[in-house]
CSV table of C-alpha atoms in Angstrom, one decimal:
chain,number,residue,atom,x,y,z
A,16,MET,CA,-3.3,26.1,1.6
A,17,LYS,CA,-5.0,23.6,4.0
A,18,LEU,CA,-6.9,20.4,3.3
A,19,THR,CA,-10.1,22.1,4.5
A,20,ASP,CA,-9.6,24.7,1.8
A,21,ILE,CA,-10.0,22.1,-0.9
A,22,VAL,CA,-11.8,19.0,0.6
A,23,CYS,CA,-15.5,18.9,0.1
A,24,PHE,CA,-16.8,17.4,3.3
A,25,ASP,CA,-20.2,16.8,1.9
A,26,GLY,CA,-18.6,14.6,-0.8
A,27,ILE,CA,-16.8,12.2,1.5
A,28,VAL,CA,-17.5,8.5,0.7
A,29,ALA,CA,-16.6,6.5,3.8
A,30,GLN,CA,-17.2,3.1,2.1
A,31,LEU,CA,-16.8,3.0,-1.6
A,32,LYS,CA,-19.3,0.6,-3.1
A,33,SER,CA,-17.3,-0.2,-6.2
A,34,LYS,CA,-14.5,-2.7,-6.0
A,35,GLN,CA,-13.1,-1.4,-9.3
A,36,ARG,CA,-11.0,1.7,-9.9
A,37,ASP,CA,-13.2,3.2,-12.6
A,38,GLY,CA,-16.4,2.6,-10.5
A,39,ALA,CA,-14.8,4.3,-7.5
A,40,ILE,CA,-13.8,7.3,-9.6
A,41,GLY,CA,-17.4,7.5,-10.8
A,42,GLU,CA,-18.7,7.4,-7.3
A,43,LEU,CA,-16.4,10.2,-6.1
A,44,VAL,CA,-17.2,12.5,-9.1
A,45,GLY,CA,-20.8,11.7,-8.4
A,46,ALA,CA,-20.4,12.8,-4.8
A,47,LEU,CA,-18.9,16.1,-6.0
A,48,ALA,CA,-21.9,16.7,-8.2
A,49,LYS,CA,-24.3,15.8,-5.4
A,50,ALA,CA,-22.5,18.3,-3.2
A,51,LYS,CA,-22.9,20.9,-6.0
A,52,LYS,CA,-19.2,21.4,-6.4
A,53,ILE,CA,-19.4,20.5,-10.1
A,54,PRO,CA,-22.5,20.7,-12.4
A,55,ALA,CA,-24.4,17.5,-12.4
A,56,ASN,CA,-24.4,17.4,-16.2
A,57,SER,CA,-20.6,17.5,-16.4
A,58,ALA,CA,-20.1,14.6,-14.0
A,59,ASP,CA,-19.9,12.0,-16.7
A,60,ALA,CA,-17.4,14.0,-18.8
A,61,ILE,CA,-15.3,14.6,-15.7
A,62,THR,CA,-15.4,10.9,-14.7
A,63,LYS,CA,-14.3,10.0,-18.2
A,64,SER,CA,-11.4,12.4,-18.3
A,65,VAL,CA,-10.2,11.3,-14.8
A,66,ILE,CA,-10.2,7.7,-16.1
A,67,LYS,CA,-8.4,8.7,-19.3
A,68,ARG,CA,-5.8,10.5,-17.2
A,69,GLU,CA,-5.4,7.5,-15.0
A,70,ASN,CA,-5.0,5.2,-18.0
A,71,GLU,CA,-2.1,7.3,-19.2
A,72,ALA,CA,-0.2,7.1,-16.0
A,73,SER,CA,-1.4,5.8,-12.6
A,74,THR,CA,-1.8,8.2,-9.8
A,75,GLY,CA,-1.5,5.3,-7.4
A,76,ILE,CA,1.6,6.6,-5.7
A,77,GLY,CA,2.1,3.7,-3.4
A,78,LYS,CA,1.5,3.1,0.3
A,79,GLY,CA,-2.2,2.5,-0.2
A,80,VAL,CA,-3.2,5.9,-1.6
A,81,ALA,CA,-4.1,7.3,-5.0
A,82,VAL,CA,-4.7,10.8,-6.2
A,83,PRO,CA,-6.7,10.7,-9.4
A,84,HIS,CA,-7.1,14.2,-10.8
A,85,VAL,CA,-8.1,16.3,-13.7
A,86,LYS,CA,-8.3,19.9,-14.8
A,87,HIS,CA,-11.8,21.0,-15.8
A,88,PRO,CA,-13.2,24.4,-17.0
A,89,MET,CA,-16.3,24.0,-14.8
A,90,VAL,CA,-14.4,24.5,-11.5
A,91,LYS,CA,-12.9,27.9,-10.4
A,92,GLU,CA,-11.0,26.6,-7.4
A,93,PRO,CA,-9.4,23.2,-6.8
A,94,VAL,CA,-11.9,20.8,-5.1
A,95,ALA,CA,-11.2,17.4,-3.6
A,96,VAL,CA,-13.2,14.5,-2.3
A,97,VAL,CA,-12.0,11.6,-0.2
A,98,GLY,CA,-13.1,8.0,-0.6
A,99,CYS,CA,-12.2,4.9,1.3
A,100,SER,CA,-12.2,1.2,0.4
A,101,ALA,CA,-11.8,-1.4,3.1
A,102,GLU,CA,-11.1,-4.1,0.6
A,103,GLY,CA,-8.7,-2.1,-1.5
A,104,LEU,CA,-8.8,-1.1,-5.2
A,105,ASP,CA,-6.4,-2.0,-8.0
A,106,PHE,CA,-5.0,1.3,-9.2
A,107,SER,CA,-1.9,-0.3,-10.9
A,108,SER,CA,0.0,1.5,-8.2
A,109,LEU,CA,3.8,2.1,-8.2
A,110,ASP,CA,4.2,-0.4,-5.5
A,111,LYS,CA,1.6,-2.8,-7.0
A,112,GLN,CA,-0.3,-2.7,-3.7
A,113,PRO,CA,-4.1,-2.1,-3.3
A,114,VAL,CA,-5.4,1.4,-2.7
A,115,TYR,CA,-7.4,2.0,0.5
A,116,SER,CA,-7.7,5.8,0.4
A,117,VAL,CA,-8.5,7.8,-2.7
A,118,ILE,CA,-8.2,11.6,-2.9
A,119,LEU,CA,-9.8,12.8,-6.1
A,120,LEU,CA,-9.0,16.4,-7.1
A,121,VAL,CA,-10.6,18.6,-9.8
A,122,SER,CA,-8.6,21.7,-10.6
A,123,PRO,CA,-9.3,24.7,-12.7
A,124,MET,CA,-8.2,24.6,-16.3
A,125,ASP,CA,-6.3,27.8,-16.5
A,126,ASN,CA,-4.4,27.9,-13.2
A,127,PRO,CA,-1.6,25.4,-13.1
A,128,ASP,CA,0.0,27.1,-10.1
A,129,LYS,CA,-3.2,26.6,-8.0
A,130,HIS,CA,-3.2,22.9,-9.0
A,131,LEU,CA,0.4,22.5,-7.9
A,132,GLN,CA,-0.5,24.1,-4.6
A,133,ALA,CA,-3.5,21.8,-4.1
A,134,MET,CA,-1.3,18.8,-4.9
A,135,GLU,CA,1.3,19.9,-2.5
A,136,THR,CA,-1.3,20.2,0.2
A,137,VAL,CA,-2.5,16.7,-0.5
A,138,PHE,CA,1.0,15.2,-0.7
A,139,ARG,CA,2.3,17.0,2.4
A,140,ASN,CA,-0.4,15.1,4.3
A,141,LEU,CA,-0.2,11.8,2.5
A,142,GLN,CA,3.5,11.5,3.2
A,143,LYS,CA,2.8,11.3,6.9
A,144,ASP,CA,2.5,7.7,8.1
A,145,ASP,CA,-0.1,8.7,10.7
A,146,PHE,CA,-2.3,10.6,8.3
A,147,ARG,CA,-2.4,7.6,5.9
A,148,ARG,CA,-3.0,5.2,8.8
A,149,PHE,CA,-5.8,7.2,10.4
A,150,LEU,CA,-7.5,7.8,7.0
A,151,ARG,CA,-7.4,4.0,6.3
A,152,GLN,CA,-8.8,3.2,9.8
A,153,ALA,CA,-11.6,5.8,9.6
A,154,GLN,CA,-15.0,4.1,9.2
A,155,SER,CA,-17.4,6.9,8.8
A,156,VAL,CA,-17.7,10.3,7.2
A,157,GLU,CA,-17.4,11.9,10.6
A,158,GLU,CA,-14.2,10.0,11.3
A,159,ILE,CA,-12.7,11.0,8.0
A,160,ARG,CA,-13.7,14.6,8.6
A,161,GLU,CA,-11.9,14.5,11.9
A,162,VAL,CA,-8.8,13.0,10.4
A,163,ILE,CA,-8.7,15.9,7.9
A,164,LEU,CA,-9.4,18.6,10.5
A,165,ASP,CA,-6.7,17.1,12.8
A,166,ALA,CA,-4.2,17.1,10.0
A,167,ASP,CA,-4.9,20.8,9.3
A,168,GLY,CA,-4.6,21.7,12.9
A,169,GLY,CA,-1.4,19.7,13.5
A,170,GLY,CA,1.2,22.4,13.0
A,171,THR,CA,1.2,22.7,9.3
A,172,ASP,CA,1.8,26.2,7.9
B,13,MET,CA,36.0,10.1,-5.5
B,14,THR,CA,32.5,9.0,-5.0
B,15,ASP,CA,31.5,11.3,-2.2
B,16,VAL,CA,31.8,14.5,-4.2
B,17,VAL,CA,28.4,16.2,-4.7
B,18,HIS,CA,27.8,17.4,-8.1
B,19,GLU,CA,25.2,20.2,-8.6
B,20,ILE,CA,23.3,21.8,-11.4
B,21,GLU,CA,20.5,24.3,-11.6
B,22,VAL,CA,17.5,23.6,-13.9
B,23,GLU,CA,14.5,25.7,-14.8
B,24,ILE,CA,11.1,24.3,-15.1
B,25,ARG,CA,9.9,25.5,-18.5
B,26,ASN,CA,6.6,23.8,-19.3
B,27,ILE,CA,3.5,25.8,-18.6
B,28,GLN,CA,2.0,23.2,-16.2
B,29,GLY,CA,5.0,23.1,-14.0
B,30,LEU,CA,6.2,20.1,-12.1
B,31,HIS,CA,2.9,18.3,-11.7
B,32,LEU,CA,2.5,14.6,-11.0
B,33,ARG,CA,3.4,13.2,-14.4
B,34,PRO,CA,6.7,15.2,-14.9
B,35,ALA,CA,7.6,14.4,-11.3
B,36,MET,CA,7.0,10.7,-12.1
B,37,GLN,CA,9.3,11.1,-15.1
B,38,ILE,CA,12.1,12.4,-12.9
B,39,ILE,CA,11.6,9.6,-10.5
B,40,ASP,CA,11.7,7.0,-13.2
B,41,LEU,CA,14.9,8.5,-14.6
B,42,ALA,CA,16.5,9.0,-11.2
B,43,GLY,CA,15.7,5.4,-10.3
B,44,GLY,CA,17.9,4.2,-13.1
B,45,PHE,CA,21.0,5.7,-11.4
B,46,LYS,CA,22.8,4.5,-8.3
B,47,SER,CA,23.7,8.0,-7.1
B,48,GLN,CA,21.8,9.7,-4.4
B,49,ILE,CA,19.9,12.5,-6.1
B,50,THR,CA,18.1,15.4,-4.5
B,51,VAL,CA,16.1,18.3,-5.9
B,52,SER,CA,15.8,21.6,-4.0
B,53,SER,CA,13.6,24.6,-4.3
B,54,ASP,CA,14.2,27.7,-2.2
B,55,LYS,CA,12.3,26.1,0.6
B,56,ASP,CA,12.4,22.3,0.4
B,57,THR,CA,14.7,19.5,-0.6
B,58,ALA,CA,13.2,16.3,-2.0
B,59,ASP,CA,14.7,12.9,-2.7
B,60,ALA,CA,14.5,12.6,-6.5
B,61,LYS,CA,13.4,9.0,-6.1
B,62,SER,CA,10.4,9.8,-3.8
B,63,ILE,CA,7.2,10.9,-5.4
B,64,MET,CA,5.8,12.0,-2.1
B,65,GLN,CA,8.7,14.4,-1.5
B,66,MET,CA,8.9,15.6,-5.1
B,67,MET,CA,5.3,16.9,-5.1
B,68,LEU,CA,6.1,19.1,-2.1
B,69,LEU,CA,8.4,21.3,-4.2
B,70,ARG,CA,5.4,22.9,-5.9
B,71,ALA,CA,7.7,23.9,-8.8
B,72,THR,CA,5.7,26.2,-11.1
B,73,CYS,CA,6.8,27.2,-14.6
B,74,GLY,CA,9.9,29.4,-14.3
B,75,THR,CA,11.0,27.9,-11.0
B,76,LYS,CA,14.7,27.2,-10.7
B,77,LEU,CA,15.7,24.0,-8.9
B,78,LYS,CA,19.0,22.8,-7.7
B,79,VAL,CA,19.7,19.2,-8.5
B,80,ARG,CA,22.5,17.5,-6.5
B,81,ALA,CA,23.9,14.0,-7.1
B,82,CYS,CA,26.4,12.0,-5.2
B,83,GLY,CA,27.7,8.7,-6.5
B,84,ASN,CA,29.7,7.0,-9.3
B,85,ASP,CA,27.1,7.9,-12.0
B,86,ALA,CA,26.3,11.4,-10.6
B,87,LYS,CA,27.4,13.3,-13.6
B,88,GLU,CA,25.4,11.1,-16.0
B,89,ALA,CA,22.4,11.4,-13.8
B,90,LEU,CA,22.5,15.2,-13.7
B,91,LYS,CA,23.0,15.4,-17.5
B,92,ALA,CA,19.9,13.1,-18.0
B,93,ILE,CA,17.8,15.2,-15.6
B,94,GLN,CA,18.8,18.4,-17.2
B,95,GLU,CA,17.9,17.1,-20.6
B,96,LEU,CA,14.5,15.9,-19.4
B,97,VAL,CA,13.6,19.2,-17.7
B,98,GLU,CA,15.1,21.8,-19.9
B,99,GLU,CA,15.4,20.3,-23.4
B,100,LYS,CA,12.5,17.9,-23.5
B,101,HIS,CA,10.5,19.9,-20.9
B,102,PHE,CA,8.7,16.6,-20.2
B,103,ASP,CA,7.3,16.7,-23.7
B,104,GLU,CA,4.8,19.3,-22.6
B,105,PRO,CA,3.9,22.7,-24.0
B,106,LEU,CA,6.0,25.8,-23.3
B,107,PRO,CA,4.5,29.3,-22.5
B,108,GLY,CA,3.4,31.1,-25.6
B,109,LEU,CA,2.9,28.0,-27.7
B,110,THR,CA,-0.3,26.1,-28.2
B,111,ALA,CA,-0.4,22.4,-27.5
């Protein structure tokens, strides 16, 4: 699985307006709805369940990135959106540092293996210093798109 | 002898597999031990104290993982990890049981 298999390019948010975690999650779920990856009328419910999940245990895994996620019956395949915050967001991260890049993932309810595959794809890239740096430096939707396309083309299986 | 590597095999038993929260539980646990601890699937080996690496194992329900520890508290560390994975199964549902 590659990033392009899961990332919804139409949902990329180059500059998150919200300075708060919950607001940023809402923006990203909203972007997924706008891109018609989730039904518009389930956006609020999905936002709430992502926040609930986040409150149980932070997905701020350190090094400036967070991977909020949830499983939801309205999606058939895992779908992710990417959002960037120049100022940084407080995700109560493992390393207590702000989060500059958020990859939000919605996975199907009844396919845990697919979810693990999607998470592996995301983490395989996030563990690369260059990927995190380029993602943080990207200023526009087009630049973020290029970072993702480059990551997929960069010798991953 | 502190340089002996101890090894056990554990099976992931919860339906959802080794997703982020269970992986975090292993990391929390492993972090409490001084030993070097690794977790290996057929394909990859991850540092049990690194969330980035642990998520690359993609360990689904039924996956068998080798856990290796090296250090003074290696045996205790492996026992604790075995208990978390196989006995407590991360406090998550097993196949065939409803939550």
